[in-house]
Amino acid sequence: MAELTALESLIEMGFPRGRAEKALALTGNQGIEAAMDWLMEHEDDPDVDEPLETPLGHILGREPTSSEQVGPEGSGSAAEESKPILTEEERQEQTKRMLELVAQKQREREEREEREALEREKQRRRQGQELSAARQKLQEDEMRRAAEERRREKAEELAARQRVREKIERDKAERAKKYGGSVGSQSSPPATDPGPVPSSPSQEPPTKREYDQCRIQVRLPDGTSLTQTFRAREQLAAVRLYVELHRGEEPGQDQDPVQLLSGFPRRAFSEADMERPLQELGLVPSAVLIVAKKCPS
């Protein structure tokens, strides 16, 4: 069965003659399949219908014959003798094969486009996952920095409270040293000649015991109490400072000033009393004090 030329086959399948000639020329006349691939890949190009200047023999897929080179006199008869004549049945069969080939190329193209779309979707999802992971890592880093900042602030707060305690201890030691030295440096009263010893023990005057420490119990407004031992010559301000540091309020909150009261006899200690020793205020050897919030003036 005679075969159609590549150009005729493409025209028979419905491709415009200009496109078919251009496809054959640009694919180097490698056959109908290569030309069809080119036509499908470039069917949307804006210049696909522009003519291509190429020798006629190369467009048709064959070299010019000697009769074509001689001139127009014998060219018509030579072309008619070399061109095979197809019956209608053969032409339909060849057209059917070409249409099947076109359909196959179309399916291959659709499958290739589907694979490319699937690959693009995978790429998009992969980029989305990478972006989500980067965002999550950024949030974790921010939470870690916030936790470190809270730990640092807590450590600074504990260090500040420790410095306050150390300062209180130093103040206590300095006051103890100061008052202890002053008591020791006081000149002892001149010895007097004792009078006659009374014959009866019941007539001996009672001796007053000296205390160098006192035990203070402090009752807080919430019903709890604090107990601490102070030196007898410490100032009442040391007791108030101890209460302000240990009355259980959260650090960082505004603390109201406190006022100290004695239960019996009922007495409210003033700011001037804060500079007086505990011994002088009658709080030795032990006493119970009540904490009240100081009214703003």
PDB file of C-alpha atoms in Angstrom:
ATOM      1  CA  MET A   1       0.000   0.000   0.000  1.00  0.00           C
ATOM      2  CA  ALA A   2       1.423   3.314  -0.996  1.00  0.00           C
ATOM      3  CA  GLU A   3       2.188   5.841   1.709  1.00  0.00           C
ATOM      4  CA  LEU A   4       1.445   9.588   1.822  1.00  0.00           C
ATOM      5  CA  THR A   5       4.292  12.018   2.246  1.00  0.00           C
ATOM      6  CA  ALA A   6       4.809  13.575   5.680  1.00  0.00           C
ATOM      7  CA  LEU A   7       3.495  16.938   4.499  1.00  0.00           C
ATOM      8  CA  GLU A   8       0.373  15.406   2.973  1.00  0.00           C
ATOM      9  CA  SER A   9      -0.240  13.308   6.062  1.00  0.00           C
ATOM     10  CA  LEU A  10      -0.102  16.368   8.322  1.00  0.00           C
ATOM     11  CA  ILE A  11      -2.437  18.277   6.003  1.00  0.00           C
ATOM     12  CA  GLU A  12      -4.764  15.273   5.878  1.00  0.00           C
ATOM     13  CA  MET A  13      -4.919  15.302   9.711  1.00  0.00           C
ATOM     14  CA  GLY A  14      -6.152  18.885   9.673  1.00  0.00           C
ATOM     15  CA  PHE A  15      -2.952  20.897  10.261  1.00  0.00           C
ATOM     16  CA  PRO A  16      -2.595  24.064   8.154  1.00  0.00           C
ATOM     17  CA  ARG A  17      -0.133  23.722   5.297  1.00  0.00           C
ATOM     18  CA  GLY A  18       2.075  26.559   6.555  1.00  0.00           C
ATOM     19  CA  ARG A  19       2.380  25.012  10.025  1.00  0.00           C
ATOM     20  CA  ALA A  20       3.069  21.545   8.607  1.00  0.00           C
ATOM     21  CA  GLU A  21       5.846  22.837   6.332  1.00  0.00           C
ATOM     22  CA  LYS A  22       7.361  24.859   9.203  1.00  0.00           C
ATOM     23  CA  ALA A  23       7.269  21.864  11.565  1.00  0.00           C
ATOM     24  CA  LEU A  24       8.959  19.571   9.046  1.00  0.00           C
ATOM     25  CA  ALA A  25      11.652  22.152   8.291  1.00  0.00           C
ATOM     26  CA  LEU A  26      12.439  22.975  11.932  1.00  0.00           C
ATOM     27  CA  THR A  27      12.638  19.296  12.933  1.00  0.00           C
ATOM     28  CA  GLY A  28      15.084  18.562  10.119  1.00  0.00           C
ATOM     29  CA  ASN A  29      12.642  16.337   8.211  1.00  0.00           C
ATOM     30  CA  GLN A  30      13.013  13.578  10.799  1.00  0.00           C
ATOM     31  CA  GLY A  31       9.526  12.234  10.223  1.00  0.00           C
ATOM     32  CA  ILE A  32       5.914  12.855  10.985  1.00  0.00           C
ATOM     33  CA  GLU A  33       6.175  12.074  14.696  1.00  0.00           C
ATOM     34  CA  ALA A  34       8.850  14.695  15.295  1.00  0.00           C
ATOM     35  CA  ALA A  35       6.829  17.222  13.303  1.00  0.00           C
ATOM     36  CA  MET A  36       3.677  16.425  15.310  1.00  0.00           C
ATOM     37  CA  ASP A  37       5.583  16.825  18.591  1.00  0.00           C
ATOM     38  CA  TRP A  38       6.757  20.251  17.446  1.00  0.00           C
ATOM     39  CA  LEU A  39       3.240  21.270  16.375  1.00  0.00           C
ATOM     40  CA  MET A  40       1.758  20.295  19.753  1.00  0.00           C
ATOM     41  CA  GLU A  41       4.475  22.003  21.751  1.00  0.00           C
ATOM     42  CA  HIS A  42       4.245  25.247  19.761  1.00  0.00           C
ATOM     43  CA  GLU A  43       0.530  25.418  18.935  1.00  0.00           C
ATOM     44  CA  ASP A  44       0.074  28.356  21.335  1.00  0.00           C
ATOM     45  CA  ASP A  45       3.097  30.325  20.064  1.00  0.00           C
ATOM     46  CA  PRO A  46       2.095  33.720  18.599  1.00  0.00           C
ATOM     47  CA  ASP A  47       4.417  33.270  15.594  1.00  0.00           C
ATOM     48  CA  VAL A  48       3.482  29.665  14.791  1.00  0.00           C
ATOM     49  CA  ASP A  49       1.770  30.690  11.524  1.00  0.00           C
ATOM     50  CA  GLU A  50       4.555  32.941  10.295  1.00  0.00           C
ATOM     51  CA  PRO A  51       6.167  31.519   7.123  1.00  0.00           C
ATOM     52  CA  LEU A  52       9.654  30.058   7.198  1.00  0.00           C
ATOM     53  CA  GLU A  53      11.939  30.665   4.221  1.00  0.00           C
ATOM     54  CA  THR A  54      13.318  27.221   3.406  1.00  0.00           C
ATOM     55  CA  PRO A  55      14.050  25.498   0.076  1.00  0.00           C
ATOM     56  CA  LEU A  56      11.073  23.575  -1.258  1.00  0.00           C
ATOM     57  CA  GLY A  57      12.872  20.237  -1.370  1.00  0.00           C
ATOM     58  CA  HIS A  58      13.693  20.383   2.357  1.00  0.00           C
ATOM     59  CA  ILE A  59      10.112  21.328   3.295  1.00  0.00           C
ATOM     60  CA  LEU A  60       8.674  18.328   1.510  1.00  0.00           C
ATOM     61  CA  GLY A  61      11.160  16.000   3.121  1.00  0.00           C
ATOM     62  CA  ARG A  62      13.181  15.168  -0.013  1.00  0.00           C
ATOM     63  CA  GLU A  63      15.989  16.639  -2.123  1.00  0.00           C
ATOM     64  CA  PRO A  64      15.104  18.434  -5.423  1.00  0.00           C
ATOM     65  CA  THR A  65      15.171  16.013  -8.343  1.00  0.00           C
ATOM     66  CA  SER A  66      16.981  16.636 -11.609  1.00  0.00           C
ATOM     67  CA  SER A  67      13.704  17.357 -13.335  1.00  0.00           C
ATOM     68  CA  GLU A  68      12.869  20.073 -10.741  1.00  0.00           C
ATOM     69  CA  GLN A  69      16.312  21.657 -11.290  1.00  0.00           C
ATOM     70  CA  VAL A  70      15.973  21.683 -15.112  1.00  0.00           C
ATOM     71  CA  GLY A  71      13.031  24.047 -15.325  1.00  0.00           C
ATOM     72  CA  PRO A  72       9.288  24.361 -15.433  1.00  0.00           C
ATOM     73  CA  GLU A  73       8.922  22.531 -18.777  1.00  0.00           C
ATOM     74  CA  GLY A  74       9.270  18.941 -17.525  1.00  0.00           C
ATOM     75  CA  SER A  75       8.631  19.413 -13.829  1.00  0.00           C
ATOM     76  CA  GLY A  76       4.868  18.722 -13.923  1.00  0.00           C
ATOM     77  CA  SER A  77       5.084  15.415 -15.726  1.00  0.00           C
ATOM     78  CA  ALA A  78       8.007  14.153 -13.546  1.00  0.00           C
ATOM     79  CA  ALA A  79       6.146  14.977 -10.325  1.00  0.00           C
ATOM     80  CA  GLU A  80       3.044  13.213 -11.557  1.00  0.00           C
ATOM     81  CA  GLU A  81       5.060  10.096 -12.470  1.00  0.00           C
ATOM     82  CA  SER A  82       6.894   9.924  -9.067  1.00  0.00           C
ATOM     83  CA  LYS A  83       3.844  10.645  -6.866  1.00  0.00           C
ATOM     84  CA  PRO A  84       2.037   7.455  -5.749  1.00  0.00           C
ATOM     85  CA  ILE A  85      -1.676   7.287  -6.351  1.00  0.00           C
ATOM     86  CA  LEU A  86      -3.710   6.169  -3.280  1.00  0.00           C
ATOM     87  CA  THR A  87      -7.130   4.659  -3.382  1.00  0.00           C
ATOM     88  CA  GLU A  88      -9.854   6.113  -1.159  1.00  0.00           C
ATOM     89  CA  GLU A  89      -9.638   3.104   1.140  1.00  0.00           C
ATOM     90  CA  GLU A  90      -5.866   3.480   1.544  1.00  0.00           C
ATOM     91  CA  ARG A  91      -6.206   7.190   2.156  1.00  0.00           C
ATOM     92  CA  GLN A  92      -8.811   6.611   4.904  1.00  0.00           C
ATOM     93  CA  GLU A  93      -6.680   3.892   6.519  1.00  0.00           C
ATOM     94  CA  GLN A  94      -3.612   6.123   6.550  1.00  0.00           C
ATOM     95  CA  THR A  95      -5.663   9.015   7.898  1.00  0.00           C
ATOM     96  CA  LYS A  96      -6.987   6.760  10.652  1.00  0.00           C
ATOM     97  CA  ARG A  97      -3.456   5.771  11.627  1.00  0.00           C
ATOM     98  CA  MET A  98      -2.396   9.383  11.692  1.00  0.00           C
ATOM     99  CA  LEU A  99      -5.386  10.366  13.848  1.00  0.00           C
ATOM    100  CA  GLU A 100      -4.556   7.555  16.272  1.00  0.00           C
ATOM    101  CA  LEU A 101      -0.997   8.841  16.389  1.00  0.00           C
ATOM    102  CA  VAL A 102      -2.265  12.368  17.074  1.00  0.00           C
ATOM    103  CA  ALA A 103      -4.521  11.061  19.861  1.00  0.00           C
ATOM    104  CA  GLN A 104      -1.599   9.162  21.370  1.00  0.00           C
ATOM    105  CA  LYS A 105       0.582  12.273  21.279  1.00  0.00           C
ATOM    106  CA  GLN A 106      -2.231  14.253  22.866  1.00  0.00           C
ATOM    107  CA  ARG A 107      -2.570  11.692  25.683  1.00  0.00           C
ATOM    108  CA  GLU A 108       1.179  11.746  26.252  1.00  0.00           C
ATOM    109  CA  ARG A 109       1.097  15.508  26.427  1.00  0.00           C
ATOM    110  CA  GLU A 110      -1.802  15.487  28.908  1.00  0.00           C
ATOM    111  CA  GLU A 111      -0.025  12.902  31.061  1.00  0.00           C
ATOM    112  CA  ARG A 112       3.148  14.961  30.993  1.00  0.00           C
ATOM    113  CA  GLU A 113       1.228  18.108  31.992  1.00  0.00           C
ATOM    114  CA  GLU A 114      -0.523  16.171  34.760  1.00  0.00           C
ATOM    115  CA  ARG A 115       2.825  14.939  36.088  1.00  0.00           C
ATOM    116  CA  GLU A 116       4.213  18.467  35.981  1.00  0.00           C
ATOM    117  CA  ALA A 117       1.147  19.803  37.827  1.00  0.00           C
ATOM    118  CA  LEU A 118       1.499  17.066  40.443  1.00  0.00           C
ATOM    119  CA  GLU A 119       5.173  17.896  40.871  1.00  0.00           C
ATOM    120  CA  ARG A 120       4.332  21.594  41.259  1.00  0.00           C
ATOM    121  CA  GLU A 121       1.739  20.731  43.908  1.00  0.00           C
ATOM    122  CA  LYS A 122       4.281  18.597  45.779  1.00  0.00           C
ATOM    123  CA  GLN A 123       6.752  21.459  45.593  1.00  0.00           C
ATOM    124  CA  ARG A 124       4.126  23.885  46.914  1.00  0.00           C
ATOM    125  CA  ARG A 125       3.257  21.588  49.829  1.00  0.00           C
ATOM    126  CA  ARG A 126       6.928  21.026  50.608  1.00  0.00           C
ATOM    127  CA  GLN A 127       7.527  24.778  50.696  1.00  0.00           C
ATOM    128  CA  GLY A 128       4.451  25.202  52.920  1.00  0.00           C
ATOM    129  CA  GLN A 129       5.749  22.575  55.349  1.00  0.00           C
ATOM    130  CA  GLU A 130       9.178  24.217  55.432  1.00  0.00           C
ATOM    131  CA  LEU A 131       7.558  27.593  56.082  1.00  0.00           C
ATOM    132  CA  SER A 132       5.416  26.125  58.874  1.00  0.00           C
ATOM    133  CA  ALA A 133       8.458  24.462  60.448  1.00  0.00           C
ATOM    134  CA  ALA A 134      10.400  27.727  60.298  1.00  0.00           C
ATOM    135  CA  ARG A 135       7.481  29.610  61.900  1.00  0.00           C
ATOM    136  CA  GLN A 136       7.202  26.983  64.670  1.00  0.00           C
ATOM    137  CA  LYS A 137      10.949  27.153  65.331  1.00  0.00           C
ATOM    138  CA  LEU A 138      10.707  30.939  65.579  1.00  0.00           C
ATOM    139  CA  GLN A 139       7.880  30.648  68.136  1.00  0.00           C
ATOM    140  CA  GLU A 140       9.859  28.097  70.159  1.00  0.00           C
ATOM    141  CA  ASP A 141      12.891  30.401  70.150  1.00  0.00           C
ATOM    142  CA  GLU A 142      10.729  33.302  71.365  1.00  0.00           C
ATOM    143  CA  MET A 143       9.220  31.151  74.160  1.00  0.00           C
ATOM    144  CA  ARG A 144      12.701  29.996  75.192  1.00  0.00           C
ATOM    145  CA  ARG A 145      13.971  33.581  75.298  1.00  0.00           C
ATOM    146  CA  ALA A 146      10.933  34.632  77.364  1.00  0.00           C
ATOM    147  CA  ALA A 147      11.541  31.770  79.829  1.00  0.00           C
ATOM    148  CA  GLU A 148      15.206  32.727  80.137  1.00  0.00           C
ATOM    149  CA  GLU A 149      14.208  36.347  80.742  1.00  0.00           C
ATOM    150  CA  ARG A 150      11.798  35.285  83.523  1.00  0.00           C
ATOM    151  CA  ARG A 151      14.502  33.125  85.137  1.00  0.00           C
ATOM    152  CA  ARG A 152      16.957  35.997  84.961  1.00  0.00           C
ATOM    153  CA  GLU A 153      14.469  38.432  86.544  1.00  0.00           C
ATOM    154  CA  LYS A 154      13.705  35.918  89.313  1.00  0.00           C
ATOM    155  CA  ALA A 155      17.402  35.410  89.993  1.00  0.00           C
ATOM    156  CA  GLU A 156      17.924  39.184  90.160  1.00  0.00           C
ATOM    157  CA  GLU A 157      14.994  39.511  92.557  1.00  0.00           C
ATOM    158  CA  LEU A 158      16.344  36.761  94.815  1.00  0.00           C
ATOM    159  CA  ALA A 159      19.778  38.389  94.747  1.00  0.00           C
ATOM    160  CA  ALA A 160      18.232  41.747  95.709  1.00  0.00           C
ATOM    161  CA  ARG A 161      16.380  40.173  98.639  1.00  0.00           C
ATOM    162  CA  GLN A 162      19.577  38.442  99.727  1.00  0.00           C
ATOM    163  CA  ARG A 163      21.404  41.793  99.670  1.00  0.00           C
ATOM    164  CA  VAL A 164      18.663  43.286 101.859  1.00  0.00           C
ATOM    165  CA  ARG A 165      19.004  40.422 104.352  1.00  0.00           C
ATOM    166  CA  GLU A 166      22.771  40.814 104.419  1.00  0.00           C
ATOM    167  CA  LYS A 167      22.375  44.540 105.008  1.00  0.00           C
ATOM    168  CA  ILE A 168      20.031  43.850 107.924  1.00  0.00           C
ATOM    169  CA  GLU A 169      22.533  41.430 109.428  1.00  0.00           C
ATOM    170  CA  ARG A 170      25.327  43.974 109.041  1.00  0.00           C
ATOM    171  CA  ASP A 171      23.174  46.648 110.656  1.00  0.00           C
ATOM    172  CA  LYS A 172      22.414  44.297 113.523  1.00  0.00           C
ATOM    173  CA  ALA A 173      26.078  43.514 114.002  1.00  0.00           C
ATOM    174  CA  GLU A 174      27.018  47.203 113.920  1.00  0.00           C
ATOM    175  CA  ARG A 175      24.297  48.130 116.415  1.00  0.00           C
ATOM    176  CA  ALA A 176      25.272  45.258 118.685  1.00  0.00           C
ATOM    177  CA  LYS A 177      28.894  46.316 118.523  1.00  0.00           C
ATOM    178  CA  LYS A 178      27.997  49.945 119.098  1.00  0.00           C
ATOM    179  CA  TYR A 179      25.709  49.431 122.073  1.00  0.00           C
ATOM    180  CA  GLY A 180      27.791  46.633 123.536  1.00  0.00           C
ATOM    181  CA  GLY A 181      30.907  48.802 123.437  1.00  0.00           C
ATOM    182  CA  SER A 182      29.118  51.757 124.986  1.00  0.00           C
ATOM    183  CA  VAL A 183      27.851  49.644 127.839  1.00  0.00           C
ATOM    184  CA  GLY A 184      31.301  48.235 128.493  1.00  0.00           C
ATOM    185  CA  SER A 185      32.915  51.646 128.293  1.00  0.00           C
ATOM    186  CA  GLN A 186      30.576  53.188 130.839  1.00  0.00           C
ATOM    187  CA  SER A 187      32.394  53.910 134.069  1.00  0.00           C
ATOM    188  CA  SER A 188      31.258  51.727 136.858  1.00  0.00           C
ATOM    189  CA  PRO A 189      29.819  53.600 139.812  1.00  0.00           C
ATOM    190  CA  PRO A 190      32.193  54.119 142.732  1.00  0.00           C
ATOM    191  CA  ALA A 191      32.097  51.378 145.282  1.00  0.00           C
ATOM    192  CA  THR A 192      30.400  52.376 148.458  1.00  0.00           C
ATOM    193  CA  ASP A 193      30.983  50.975 151.811  1.00  0.00           C
ATOM    194  CA  PRO A 194      28.185  48.583 152.467  1.00  0.00           C
ATOM    195  CA  GLY A 195      26.265  49.126 155.598  1.00  0.00           C
ATOM    196  CA  PRO A 196      25.778  46.587 158.258  1.00  0.00           C
ATOM    197  CA  VAL A 197      24.430  43.292 157.019  1.00  0.00           C
ATOM    198  CA  PRO A 198      20.927  42.741 158.213  1.00  0.00           C
ATOM    199  CA  SER A 199      20.563  39.763 160.415  1.00  0.00           C
ATOM    200  CA  SER A 200      17.335  38.565 158.731  1.00  0.00           C
ATOM    201  CA  PRO A 201      17.366  37.251 155.107  1.00  0.00           C
ATOM    202  CA  SER A 202      13.868  38.623 154.533  1.00  0.00           C
ATOM    203  CA  GLN A 203      15.239  42.138 154.792  1.00  0.00           C
ATOM    204  CA  GLU A 204      17.610  41.722 151.756  1.00  0.00           C
ATOM    205  CA  PRO A 205      16.590  43.982 148.795  1.00  0.00           C
ATOM    206  CA  PRO A 206      15.532  42.047 145.621  1.00  0.00           C
ATOM    207  CA  THR A 207      18.068  42.086 142.779  1.00  0.00           C
ATOM    208  CA  LYS A 208      16.888  43.011 139.246  1.00  0.00           C
ATOM    209  CA  ARG A 209      18.027  40.571 136.535  1.00  0.00           C
ATOM    210  CA  GLU A 210      19.665  42.000 133.433  1.00  0.00           C
ATOM    211  CA  TYR A 211      18.650  40.571 130.001  1.00  0.00           C
ATOM    212  CA  ASP A 212      20.712  41.007 126.876  1.00  0.00           C
ATOM    213  CA  GLN A 213      18.139  39.415 124.536  1.00  0.00           C
ATOM    214  CA  CYS A 214      14.390  39.577 124.113  1.00  0.00           C
ATOM    215  CA  ARG A 215      11.899  37.344 122.331  1.00  0.00           C
ATOM    216  CA  ILE A 216       9.350  39.224 120.210  1.00  0.00           C
ATOM    217  CA  GLN A 217       6.169  37.629 118.880  1.00  0.00           C
ATOM    218  CA  VAL A 218       4.442  39.617 116.124  1.00  0.00           C
ATOM    219  CA  ARG A 219       0.813  38.987 115.176  1.00  0.00           C
ATOM    220  CA  LEU A 220      -0.008  39.793 111.552  1.00  0.00           C
ATOM    221  CA  PRO A 221      -3.390  41.045 110.247  1.00  0.00           C
ATOM    222  CA  ASP A 222      -4.136  37.684 108.542  1.00  0.00           C
ATOM    223  CA  GLY A 223      -3.959  35.816 111.882  1.00  0.00           C
ATOM    224  CA  THR A 224      -0.469  34.352 111.461  1.00  0.00           C
ATOM    225  CA  SER A 225       2.430  35.271 113.719  1.00  0.00           C
ATOM    226  CA  LEU A 226       6.198  35.721 113.506  1.00  0.00           C
ATOM    227  CA  THR A 227       8.641  35.041 116.312  1.00  0.00           C
ATOM    228  CA  GLN A 228      12.221  36.302 116.438  1.00  0.00           C
ATOM    229  CA  THR A 229      14.897  36.972 119.052  1.00  0.00           C
ATOM    230  CA  PHE A 230      16.551  40.403 119.103  1.00  0.00           C
ATOM    231  CA  ARG A 231      19.222  41.996 121.259  1.00  0.00           C
ATOM    232  CA  ALA A 232      17.885  44.012 124.137  1.00  0.00           C
ATOM    233  CA  ARG A 233      19.615  47.157 122.919  1.00  0.00           C
ATOM    234  CA  GLU A 234      18.442  46.894 119.301  1.00  0.00           C
ATOM    235  CA  GLN A 235      16.119  49.616 118.100  1.00  0.00           C
ATOM    236  CA  LEU A 236      12.422  48.975 117.492  1.00  0.00           C
ATOM    237  CA  ALA A 237      13.059  49.825 113.806  1.00  0.00           C
ATOM    238  CA  ALA A 238      14.838  46.460 113.454  1.00  0.00           C
ATOM    239  CA  VAL A 239      11.608  44.685 114.438  1.00  0.00           C
ATOM    240  CA  ARG A 240       9.567  46.699 111.931  1.00  0.00           C
ATOM    241  CA  LEU A 241      12.073  45.964 109.152  1.00  0.00           C
ATOM    242  CA  TYR A 242      11.946  42.249 110.001  1.00  0.00           C
ATOM    243  CA  VAL A 243       8.138  42.299 109.759  1.00  0.00           C
ATOM    244  CA  GLU A 244       8.149  44.105 106.414  1.00  0.00           C
ATOM    245  CA  LEU A 245      10.496  41.480 104.945  1.00  0.00           C
ATOM    246  CA  HIS A 246       8.654  38.420 106.293  1.00  0.00           C
ATOM    247  CA  ARG A 247       4.954  39.255 106.259  1.00  0.00           C
ATOM    248  CA  GLY A 248       4.363  37.023 103.213  1.00  0.00           C
ATOM    249  CA  GLU A 249       3.306  39.462 100.482  1.00  0.00           C
ATOM    250  CA  GLU A 250       4.248  38.699  96.877  1.00  0.00           C
ATOM    251  CA  PRO A 251       7.461  40.384  95.675  1.00  0.00           C
ATOM    252  CA  GLY A 252       6.940  43.276  93.377  1.00  0.00           C
ATOM    253  CA  GLN A 253       3.598  44.334  94.960  1.00  0.00           C
ATOM    254  CA  ASP A 254       3.259  47.674  96.659  1.00  0.00           C
ATOM    255  CA  GLN A 255       3.557  47.082 100.430  1.00  0.00           C
ATOM    256  CA  ASP A 256       1.732  49.375 102.785  1.00  0.00           C
ATOM    257  CA  PRO A 257       3.716  50.735 105.736  1.00  0.00           C
ATOM    258  CA  VAL A 258       3.006  49.025 109.022  1.00  0.00           C
ATOM    259  CA  GLN A 259       2.482  50.302 112.544  1.00  0.00           C
ATOM    260  CA  LEU A 260       3.410  48.340 115.667  1.00  0.00           C
ATOM    261  CA  LEU A 261       1.113  48.186 118.677  1.00  0.00           C
ATOM    262  CA  SER A 262       1.528  46.619 122.079  1.00  0.00           C
ATOM    263  CA  GLY A 263      -1.348  44.542 123.407  1.00  0.00           C
ATOM    264  CA  PHE A 264      -1.172  45.306 127.107  1.00  0.00           C
ATOM    265  CA  PRO A 265      -0.958  48.024 128.018  1.00  0.00           C
ATOM    266  CA  ARG A 266      -2.433  49.312 124.763  1.00  0.00           C
ATOM    267  CA  ARG A 267       0.135  51.503 123.030  1.00  0.00           C
ATOM    268  CA  ALA A 268       0.872  52.619 119.482  1.00  0.00           C
ATOM    269  CA  PHE A 269       4.563  53.134 118.824  1.00  0.00           C
ATOM    270  CA  SER A 270       5.484  56.345 116.997  1.00  0.00           C
ATOM    271  CA  GLU A 271       8.330  57.095 114.594  1.00  0.00           C
ATOM    272  CA  ALA A 272      10.319  58.486 117.497  1.00  0.00           C
ATOM    273  CA  ASP A 273       9.940  55.156 119.310  1.00  0.00           C
ATOM    274  CA  MET A 274      11.529  53.397 116.353  1.00  0.00           C
ATOM    275  CA  GLU A 275      14.920  54.833 117.324  1.00  0.00           C
ATOM    276  CA  ARG A 276      14.647  53.677 120.970  1.00  0.00           C
ATOM    277  CA  PRO A 277      16.082  50.362 122.198  1.00  0.00           C
ATOM    278  CA  LEU A 278      13.740  47.485 123.006  1.00  0.00           C
ATOM    279  CA  GLN A 279      14.969  47.476 126.611  1.00  0.00           C
ATOM    280  CA  GLU A 280      14.017  51.088 127.061  1.00  0.00           C
ATOM    281  CA  LEU A 281      10.522  50.481 125.641  1.00  0.00           C
ATOM    282  CA  GLY A 282       9.848  47.706 128.188  1.00  0.00           C
ATOM    283  CA  LEU A 283       9.810  44.877 125.650  1.00  0.00           C
ATOM    284  CA  VAL A 284      12.496  42.783 127.442  1.00  0.00           C
ATOM    285  CA  PRO A 285      12.665  39.806 128.014  1.00  0.00           C
ATOM    286  CA  SER A 286       9.606  39.061 125.847  1.00  0.00           C
ATOM    287  CA  ALA A 287       6.678  40.885 124.330  1.00  0.00           C
ATOM    288  CA  VAL A 288       3.787  40.477 121.938  1.00  0.00           C
ATOM    289  CA  LEU A 289       3.318  43.123 119.253  1.00  0.00           C
ATOM    290  CA  ILE A 290       0.414  43.588 116.848  1.00  0.00           C
ATOM    291  CA  VAL A 291       0.820  44.756 113.257  1.00  0.00           C
ATOM    292  CA  ALA A 292      -1.658  47.287 111.918  1.00  0.00           C
ATOM    293  CA  LYS A 293      -1.652  49.058 108.564  1.00  0.00           C
ATOM    294  CA  LYS A 294      -0.440  52.576 108.925  1.00  0.00           C
ATOM    295  CA  CYS A 295      -3.052  55.138 107.968  1.00  0.00           C
ATOM    296  CA  PRO A 296      -1.781  57.606 105.331  1.00  0.00           C
ATOM    297  CA  SER A 297      -1.285  61.067 106.715  1.00  0.00           C
TER     298      SER A 297
END
